[in-house]
Tab-separated table of C-alpha atoms (C1' of nucleotides) in Angstrom:
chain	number	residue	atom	x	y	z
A	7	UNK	CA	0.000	0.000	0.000
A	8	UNK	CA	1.904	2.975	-0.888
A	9	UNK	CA	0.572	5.901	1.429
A	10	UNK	CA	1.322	9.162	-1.079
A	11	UNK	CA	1.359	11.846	1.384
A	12	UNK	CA	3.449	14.913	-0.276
A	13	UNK	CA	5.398	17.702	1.336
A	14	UNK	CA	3.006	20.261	2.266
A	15	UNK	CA	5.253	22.940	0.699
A	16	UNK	CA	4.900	21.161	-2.774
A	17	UNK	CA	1.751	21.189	-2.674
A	18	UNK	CA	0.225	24.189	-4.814
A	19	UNK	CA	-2.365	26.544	-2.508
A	20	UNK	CA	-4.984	26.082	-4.676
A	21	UNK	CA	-5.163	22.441	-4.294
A	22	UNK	CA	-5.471	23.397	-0.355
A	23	UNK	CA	-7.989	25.353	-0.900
A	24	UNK	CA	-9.850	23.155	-3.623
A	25	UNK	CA	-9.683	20.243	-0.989
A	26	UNK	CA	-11.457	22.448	1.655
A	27	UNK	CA	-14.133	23.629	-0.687
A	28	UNK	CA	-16.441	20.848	-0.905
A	29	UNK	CA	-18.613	20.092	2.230
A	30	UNK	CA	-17.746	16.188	2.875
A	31	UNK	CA	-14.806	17.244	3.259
A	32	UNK	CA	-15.022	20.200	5.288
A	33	UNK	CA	-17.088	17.820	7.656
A	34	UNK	CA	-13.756	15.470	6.942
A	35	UNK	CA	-11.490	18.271	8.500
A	36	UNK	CA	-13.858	19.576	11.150
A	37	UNK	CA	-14.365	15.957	12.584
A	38	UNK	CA	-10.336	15.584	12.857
A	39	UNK	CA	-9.966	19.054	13.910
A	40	UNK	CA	-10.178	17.312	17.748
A	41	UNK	CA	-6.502	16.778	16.949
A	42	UNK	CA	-7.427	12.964	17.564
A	43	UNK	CA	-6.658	9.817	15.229
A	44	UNK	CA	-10.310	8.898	13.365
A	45	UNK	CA	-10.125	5.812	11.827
A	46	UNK	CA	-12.317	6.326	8.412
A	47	UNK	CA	-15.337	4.501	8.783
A	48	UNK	CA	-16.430	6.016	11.716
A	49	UNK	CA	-16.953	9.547	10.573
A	50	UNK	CA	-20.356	9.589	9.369
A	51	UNK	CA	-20.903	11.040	6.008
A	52	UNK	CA	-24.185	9.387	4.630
A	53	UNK	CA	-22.557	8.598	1.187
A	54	UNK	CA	-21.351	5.585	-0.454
A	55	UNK	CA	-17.911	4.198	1.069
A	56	UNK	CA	-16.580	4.511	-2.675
A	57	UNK	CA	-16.935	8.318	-2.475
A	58	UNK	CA	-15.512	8.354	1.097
A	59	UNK	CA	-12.325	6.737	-0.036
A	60	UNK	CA	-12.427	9.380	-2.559
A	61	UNK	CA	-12.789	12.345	-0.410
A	62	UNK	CA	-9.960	11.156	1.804
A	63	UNK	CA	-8.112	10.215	-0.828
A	64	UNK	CA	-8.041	14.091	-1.854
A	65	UNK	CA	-7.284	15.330	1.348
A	66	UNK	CA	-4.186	12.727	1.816
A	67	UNK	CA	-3.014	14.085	-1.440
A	68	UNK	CA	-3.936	17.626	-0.772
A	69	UNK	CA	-1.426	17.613	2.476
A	70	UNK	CA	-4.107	17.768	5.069
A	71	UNK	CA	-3.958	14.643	6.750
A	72	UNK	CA	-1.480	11.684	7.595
A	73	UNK	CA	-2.877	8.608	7.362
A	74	UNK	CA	-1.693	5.238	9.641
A	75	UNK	CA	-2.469	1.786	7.791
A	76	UNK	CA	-3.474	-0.923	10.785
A	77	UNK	CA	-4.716	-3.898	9.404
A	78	UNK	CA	-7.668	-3.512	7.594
A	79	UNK	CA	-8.110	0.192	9.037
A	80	UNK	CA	-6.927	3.518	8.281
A	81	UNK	CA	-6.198	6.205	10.939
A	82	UNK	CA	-6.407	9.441	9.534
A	83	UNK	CA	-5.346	12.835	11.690
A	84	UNK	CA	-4.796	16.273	10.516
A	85	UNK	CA	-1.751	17.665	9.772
A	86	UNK	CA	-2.690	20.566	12.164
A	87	UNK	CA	0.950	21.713	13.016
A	88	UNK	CA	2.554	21.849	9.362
A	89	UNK	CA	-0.652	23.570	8.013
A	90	UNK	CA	-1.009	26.634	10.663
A	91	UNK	CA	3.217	26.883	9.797
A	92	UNK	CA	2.191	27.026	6.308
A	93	UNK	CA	-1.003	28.493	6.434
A	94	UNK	CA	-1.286	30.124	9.095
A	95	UNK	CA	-4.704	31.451	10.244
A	96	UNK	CA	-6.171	29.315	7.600
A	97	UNK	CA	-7.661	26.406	9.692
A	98	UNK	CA	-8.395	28.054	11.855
A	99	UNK	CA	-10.902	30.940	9.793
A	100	UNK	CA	-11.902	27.413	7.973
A	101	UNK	CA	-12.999	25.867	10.892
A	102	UNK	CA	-14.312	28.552	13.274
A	103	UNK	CA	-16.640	29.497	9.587
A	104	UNK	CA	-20.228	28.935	10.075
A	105	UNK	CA	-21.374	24.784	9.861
A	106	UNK	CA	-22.955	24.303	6.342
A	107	UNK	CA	-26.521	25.127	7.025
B	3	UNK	CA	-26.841	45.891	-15.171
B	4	UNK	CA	-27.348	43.944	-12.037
B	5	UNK	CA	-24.804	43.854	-9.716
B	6	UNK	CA	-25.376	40.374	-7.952
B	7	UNK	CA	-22.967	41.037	-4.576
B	8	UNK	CA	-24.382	38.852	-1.871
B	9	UNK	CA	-24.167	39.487	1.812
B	10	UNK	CA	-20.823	37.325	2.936
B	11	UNK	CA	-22.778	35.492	5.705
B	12	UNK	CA	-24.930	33.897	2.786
B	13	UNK	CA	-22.783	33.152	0.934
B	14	UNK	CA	-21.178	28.956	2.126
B	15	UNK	CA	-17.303	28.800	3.048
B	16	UNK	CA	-17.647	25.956	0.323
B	17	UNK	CA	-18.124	28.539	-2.115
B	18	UNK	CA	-15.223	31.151	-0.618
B	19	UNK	CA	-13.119	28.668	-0.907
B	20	UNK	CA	-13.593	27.500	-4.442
B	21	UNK	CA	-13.593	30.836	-5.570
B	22	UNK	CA	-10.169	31.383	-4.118
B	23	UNK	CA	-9.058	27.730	-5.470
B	24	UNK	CA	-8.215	28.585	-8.890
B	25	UNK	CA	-4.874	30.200	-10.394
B	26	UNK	CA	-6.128	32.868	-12.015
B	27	UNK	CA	-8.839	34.554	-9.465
B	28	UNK	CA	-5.736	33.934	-7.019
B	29	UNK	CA	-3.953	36.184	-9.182
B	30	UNK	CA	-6.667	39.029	-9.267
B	31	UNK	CA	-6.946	38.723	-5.831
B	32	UNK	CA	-3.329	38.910	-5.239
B	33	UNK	CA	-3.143	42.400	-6.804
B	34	UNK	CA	-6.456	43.736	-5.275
B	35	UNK	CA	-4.915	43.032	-2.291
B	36	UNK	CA	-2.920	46.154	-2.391
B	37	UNK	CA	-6.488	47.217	-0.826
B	38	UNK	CA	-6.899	49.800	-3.807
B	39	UNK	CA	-9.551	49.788	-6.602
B	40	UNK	CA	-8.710	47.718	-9.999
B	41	UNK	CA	-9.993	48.383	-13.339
B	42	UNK	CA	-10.844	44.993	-14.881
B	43	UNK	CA	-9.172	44.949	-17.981
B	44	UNK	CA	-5.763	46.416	-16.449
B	45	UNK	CA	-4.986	43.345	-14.543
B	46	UNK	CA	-2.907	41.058	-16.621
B	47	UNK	CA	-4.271	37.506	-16.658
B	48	UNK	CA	-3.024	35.949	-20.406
B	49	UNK	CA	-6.521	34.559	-20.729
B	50	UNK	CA	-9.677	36.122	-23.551
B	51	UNK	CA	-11.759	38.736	-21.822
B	52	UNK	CA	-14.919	36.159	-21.754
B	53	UNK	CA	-12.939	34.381	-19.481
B	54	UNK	CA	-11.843	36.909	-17.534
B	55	UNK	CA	-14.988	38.100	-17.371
B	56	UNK	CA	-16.339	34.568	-15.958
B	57	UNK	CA	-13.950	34.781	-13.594
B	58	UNK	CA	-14.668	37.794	-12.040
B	59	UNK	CA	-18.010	37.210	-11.672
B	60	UNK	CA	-17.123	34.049	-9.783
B	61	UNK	CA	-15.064	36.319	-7.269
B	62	UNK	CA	-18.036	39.004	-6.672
B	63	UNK	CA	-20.888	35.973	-6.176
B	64	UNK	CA	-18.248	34.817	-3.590
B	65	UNK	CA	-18.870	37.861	-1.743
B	66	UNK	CA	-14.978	38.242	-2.190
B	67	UNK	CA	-15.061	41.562	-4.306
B	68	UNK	CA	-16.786	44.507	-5.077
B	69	UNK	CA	-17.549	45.903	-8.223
B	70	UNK	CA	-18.418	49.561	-9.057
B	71	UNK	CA	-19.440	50.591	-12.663
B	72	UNK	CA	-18.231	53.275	-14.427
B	73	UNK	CA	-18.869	54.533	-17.764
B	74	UNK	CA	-17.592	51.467	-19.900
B	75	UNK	CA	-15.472	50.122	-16.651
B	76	UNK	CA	-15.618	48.235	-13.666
B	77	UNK	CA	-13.572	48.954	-10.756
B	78	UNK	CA	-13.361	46.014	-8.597
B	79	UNK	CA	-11.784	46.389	-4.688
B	80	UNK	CA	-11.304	43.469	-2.733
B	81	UNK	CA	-14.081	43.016	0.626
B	82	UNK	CA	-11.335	42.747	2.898
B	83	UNK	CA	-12.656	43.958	5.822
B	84	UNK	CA	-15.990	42.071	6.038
B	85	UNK	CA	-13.552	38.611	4.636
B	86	UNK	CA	-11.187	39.248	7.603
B	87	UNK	CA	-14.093	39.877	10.091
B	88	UNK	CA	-16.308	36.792	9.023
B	89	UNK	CA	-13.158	34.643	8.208
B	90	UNK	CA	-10.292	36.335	10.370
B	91	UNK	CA	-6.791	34.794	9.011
B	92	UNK	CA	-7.854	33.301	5.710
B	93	UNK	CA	-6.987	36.240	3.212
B	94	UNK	CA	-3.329	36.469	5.287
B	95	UNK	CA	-2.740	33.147	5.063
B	96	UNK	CA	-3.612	32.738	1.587
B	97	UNK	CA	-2.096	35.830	0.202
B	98	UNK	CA	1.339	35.072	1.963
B	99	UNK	CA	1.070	31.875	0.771
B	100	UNK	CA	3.793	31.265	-1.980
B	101	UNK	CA	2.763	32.085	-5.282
B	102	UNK	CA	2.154	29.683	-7.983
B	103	UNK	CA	5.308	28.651	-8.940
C	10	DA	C1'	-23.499	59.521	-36.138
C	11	DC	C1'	-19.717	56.642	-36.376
C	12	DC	C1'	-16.031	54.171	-34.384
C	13	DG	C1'	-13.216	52.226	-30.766
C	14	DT	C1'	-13.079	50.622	-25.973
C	15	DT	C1'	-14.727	47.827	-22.184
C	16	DG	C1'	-17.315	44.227	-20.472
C	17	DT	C1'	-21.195	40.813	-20.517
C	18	DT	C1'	-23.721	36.997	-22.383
C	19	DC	C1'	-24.302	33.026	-25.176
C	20	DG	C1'	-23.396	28.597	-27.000
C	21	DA	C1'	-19.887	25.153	-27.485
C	22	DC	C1'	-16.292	22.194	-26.175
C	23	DA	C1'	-13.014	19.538	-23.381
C	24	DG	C1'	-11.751	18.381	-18.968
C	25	DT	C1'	-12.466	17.592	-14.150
C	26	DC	C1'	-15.324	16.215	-10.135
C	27	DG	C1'	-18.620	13.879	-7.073
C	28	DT	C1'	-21.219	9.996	-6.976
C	29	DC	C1'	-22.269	5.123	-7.242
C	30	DG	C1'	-22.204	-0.219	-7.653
C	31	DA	C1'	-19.281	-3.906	-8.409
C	32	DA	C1'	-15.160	-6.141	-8.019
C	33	DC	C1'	-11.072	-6.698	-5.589
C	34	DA	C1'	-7.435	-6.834	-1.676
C	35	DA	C1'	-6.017	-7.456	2.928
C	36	DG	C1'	-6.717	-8.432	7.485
C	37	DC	C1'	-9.306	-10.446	11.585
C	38	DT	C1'	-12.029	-14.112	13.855
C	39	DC	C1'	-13.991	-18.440	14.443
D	6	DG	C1'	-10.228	-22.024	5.215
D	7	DA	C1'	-14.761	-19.641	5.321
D	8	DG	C1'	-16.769	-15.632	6.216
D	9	DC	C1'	-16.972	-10.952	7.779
D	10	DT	C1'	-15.116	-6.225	7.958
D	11	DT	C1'	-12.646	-2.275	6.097
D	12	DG	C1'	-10.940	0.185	2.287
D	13	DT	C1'	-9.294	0.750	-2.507
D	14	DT	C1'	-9.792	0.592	-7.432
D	15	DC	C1'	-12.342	0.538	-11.625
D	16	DG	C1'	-15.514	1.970	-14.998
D	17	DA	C1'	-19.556	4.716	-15.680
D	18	DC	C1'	-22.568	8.516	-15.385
D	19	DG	C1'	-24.233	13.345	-14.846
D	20	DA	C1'	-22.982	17.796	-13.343
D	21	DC	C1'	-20.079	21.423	-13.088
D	22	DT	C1'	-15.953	24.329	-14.684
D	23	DG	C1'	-12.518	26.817	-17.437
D	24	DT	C1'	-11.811	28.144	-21.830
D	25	DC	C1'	-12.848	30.375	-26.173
D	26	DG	C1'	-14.942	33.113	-30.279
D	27	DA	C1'	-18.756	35.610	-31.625
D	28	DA	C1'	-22.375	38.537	-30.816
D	29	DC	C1'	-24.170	42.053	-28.118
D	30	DA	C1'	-24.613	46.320	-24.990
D	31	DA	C1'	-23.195	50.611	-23.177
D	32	DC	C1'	-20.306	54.383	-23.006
D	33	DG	C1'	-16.801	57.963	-24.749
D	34	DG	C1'	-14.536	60.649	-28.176
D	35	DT	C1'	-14.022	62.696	-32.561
DNA sequence: ACCGTTGTTCGACAGTCGTCGAACAAGCTC
DNA sequence: GAGCTTGTTCGACGACTGTCGAACAACGGT
């Protein structure tokens, strides 16, 4: 299983952004934003687990979370630290924003 | 001519985002963010003006700018105060992001 | 009144994206 | 090993997006 999880800094802004902007995602992020591992099934999304490989999938690639393969699970956690060095401010103003209505 | 600019607090992070996830409206906002007014057409974007039309349409329906018409021109100023009140650190961070290399 | 400038709108087109079911892979448990 | 659980991958599909040229609209200047 080969984990691709690129340096943040190679990782064009827009495609940060791009992985924020969709609202499974946001939900994704907001869930992990506890700081806490999540292991992937137990965030509940209401969609197909197809698309919810897919949404993680972006954010892995995206540089927003590290992922930790244990067997047939996946722990997923935000990569809080490197993003608010980064980014600073952004997470944050992300996740203090208004819930999706 | 209608000026669609929505109220920011309508107007779903989802969509903020997105509008800021593209190369080119990250350009335009880039140089608004001198906090002055643009003219449209100065801002140098490489792209035909339907396009750049397009995309500044997708920046004032994100509640991102604001457009003011005169004569045969727009001026367009970036919302910066009500972005950095509603979404404090997310302009800063994205504007001192690195540019697109 | 004509012409040039500035922007918008309208298809059209190619590409990407979110979604799904189905098939597959890998691990755990009995 | 059989069966269950957890995720990934693979088409496929519809929707949306960025791009453009062409046509249009509105204004300004000569």
């Amino acid at each position: 299983m080969e984990l691709h999880e690129p340096e943040l800094r190679d990782v064009p802004v827009t495609a940060v952004l791009a992985a924020l902007a969709d609202d499974v995602r946001l939900k994704i992020v907001r869930t992990l934003a506890d700081g806490g591992e999540h292991v992937c099934g137990t965030i509940e999304l209401g969609i197909a687990k197809a698309t919810r490989s897919h949404h993680f999938k972006v954010l892995r690639e995206a540089g927003l979370t590290r992922t930790r393969v244990a067997g047939t699970s996946r722990y997923v956690r935000l990569r809080r630290e490197e993003l608010d060095r980064l980014y600073p401010g952004l997470l944050d103003a992300v996740l203090t924003a208004p819930a999706r209505s």
